[in-house]
C-alpha angles and dihedrals in degrees: 000000000000093000091049089052091052092052093046096048109014091169092060121107113254092239090058096052117107124258096182126088117227093258090050091049090052092048098047102034102034116012097046089044098047091118103130113147129167117252133154104274097191102040120109136207094256091051093053091045091053090052091051092049089056090052100044110016095156098042118109110256100180138012124194120173104305095343129093136185123202120211090253093050092046090050093049096048095044090050088056092048092048091053091047090052092049088052086057094054100270118142144120112341090021122126119212124193121225117203103165134140118240105287142106086286089071095066092036090056096047096045093043091053092050091048089053087059094250135115124244128233115205115222112186111220088214092064119099113268091240092057092047089051091050092051092048092049093049095045096045093212121202095218136000121220115206145135127260091237086067095051091115091052101045111088097200120078139182128034092340089076124073113196106212094200101042096038100040092104088062092044090051090061090070121099116274096222118097116268123244108276135183109187135150133197090260094059119106118265099178146350115218120189121222132180114289129213092220094066094265128085117249128223118230113210111218123190134213090243094054092048095048092049089058092045094049091050091052093046090051097042098040105019121195119250121215116277094020118151125207132191132228111210107132118103115248089244088071116077090222087072089074092064091043091055105036103026093074097024095062091049100050094255121143117240127201116212109216123213120244093248090056093051094047094052115062093203092053091043092054089046092051093048090052095043095052096038093238110193102190137019138184117211143153117259092249090060091044088053091053090054097048090047093060119105092232123117094253096180089060099038097042104031090123094056099096103168125047113184114196117196143138099067141021114300109227119226092230091054092049090051092051090049094050091049094049099039105027094160094055129086119239114203120188112208126191128194144089143234088277091065102041092268103296138049105159137030136198126185108216109206098150139009094213111135094002123129092181138004109268125228088226125211135318120283124233117314091002129119129200125201128182108206136180122233089276092055095254122137114255123224121256112288094020118114116247139163112269118240124184128207136172143065096327098067119121120234090248137260121330113255091348108103094160093054090044090054090048095051102030106056131184110268104264095205100054109129094020093109098254115139092223093068127092127184109261092019121148138203124221113224105220102186089227123128119221143151137206117256120216091262092056096255122129124246120205114228106174140268134315090209137035099273113128137193118220120179089338095309118123109223130186101205090203088070091059091045091051091051093047088053088062091065109100093225097051119092098177139343142190125199122199137166118238131188116232130206090274089058086247115141117224135181115245121193119203109199132191104203128208120237093287096056116207124222123246090247091055092052093046091050089048091053094043089067091056111033138040120262094261091062095055114108113246090213132023116203121194116214133179089225140352119252113254135202119235090266092055101257124130111274101219092181090059095055107121122251105265117251117206113273117271111251116254089207132020113273114258108238123230115267099194135040090248091054090047093053092046091049089053092050093048094047091050094049093045094043093240130139093224139355130202121235091240096046113118110241093217095044089053091061100280124139138176096282094049088046089061089055090054092050091047092054093045090050092050094048103039099027091227129135111237131153134228085244088069089061091050089051094046107025096170128082091237094051095043092048088055090055090050094051092045090055099043116125095229131017111267094015094118093046092051092051091046091052091053090049092050092048092051090047091065097043126090119232089255091053091050092051091047091050091050092051090054092051115085095194120040118184115200 
């Protein structure tokens, strides 16, 4: 093929000559991408919601704790909010911020904004105030919707802020009929910020058309049955939240909004799914792993959960195998995509792990095309790694106020005019930065990244952003941030720092970053080096970075003073991979995060037979504080101490000694 190309166009650069035969070109560029499906190009989310209200006005749209909203009530209240927003200058091309805690107000705010003709910008109340201010400044929102209980969190003040709780009496004076609205499928529906490699987050502009293409594909591929129940648990700042909200809502299906403490605790999450009869759920693999690791009888508790959609990060083969063994009657669907493509671009149904060496990404969804290209933009043959590019109806408009970055990531479609049915004049391809290859059966296999972007617990992180922020610290000369897998297969961020003469402490740097980035972007370990290793041509040699040792303590560790504290310190040290831990050390500052917190709670539950939540660990993140919670909640005085003493005694006995002790005991209580 290469020689034929040379003869046909001898003046062509070698890198531009074809490697594919004509049958391979047809297979990769056309047959694999023959995904065209009809869907309403010009419809919008408010239009489809209005149609559903007419069909099921009295059906329950959303449940949260003891509160419920019918379709008719949700329609009435969001019409009032939309009119109130329009009165405050909101309309088409407007962007409205949403900083609201999980509650009915969340859906009211989003739907009200869309009905006003605007797009919504999620602002997570858990983010640092400085980051929220940066996003608001970059987005230049028209209005910000929030709640007065978040007044200390919200950076904006004055008339720009509408407090949904305090001002609802004024909002409720508006007419209940829908406002006048002129929207098309190409109008913006949302702007979601993701980590940016320049040191600032970037806003992805998603359209109604892109969102509805994804929704229509899901409705067609995995249709709802009558009486299904869905759950809404994903923060608005994740693009998966759009499917969670609107997938059921636009089909007359009831959704249950779960509280944060339920989502953070796998035992409570399983209990909530069972209690509400949830039939399908979308979750990141790290959360799926927490569920399948519980000691609960999942097949009994979750027999009604038919569909499990995994997305946000790579699904490990071992995790899929554990899921299939514990929930054999359920369907596991692996989704791949990003905010730039309305959440999902490919899908693979995982029914068995037989013959698999990894979990495939699957094949493109409706009206979506996938191309694997080499560095010169040429298609690679089957089995050969290439960078993954995505085209089709799901593409975002680009990045807010960043035309150069948009042009870099959203490229003109290179195959327009080549005769392939998948091409449309003016079409673009999104350059993902992911490496993949085609397997013999036509499915895609994920191979890694071409850049330094990482995924940790479902969060997309550009490590250059953390490096740029560390460089702002007056005592930092240079830094490098990487993600490393630990023995537990858990990925953690490691920061390597070259200090200036007045060297900072790890605590100082972590405190400095905590004011600027969310918790998931904080390095678990900070390593100080005299210099960074370099390659012969002077670039940073990432492979030569030393294995991180745990940070040196700035103060001696405070030893446990009670048996309960001693047992808890052992559990924490084991979960965190530390030799020892002081009773006043902060769990999260020592490298802990929400998923490791669930492991601590699980072990404490199993040992002490007491019902505690992950929220308790967030409230009391030290051994001393958490031990006090345990003792305060014990069924009988001294119970915890007695159990801890048994645990400590067993810790220092060999298996033979334990067996000998059991033989000497006439009564053994499990």
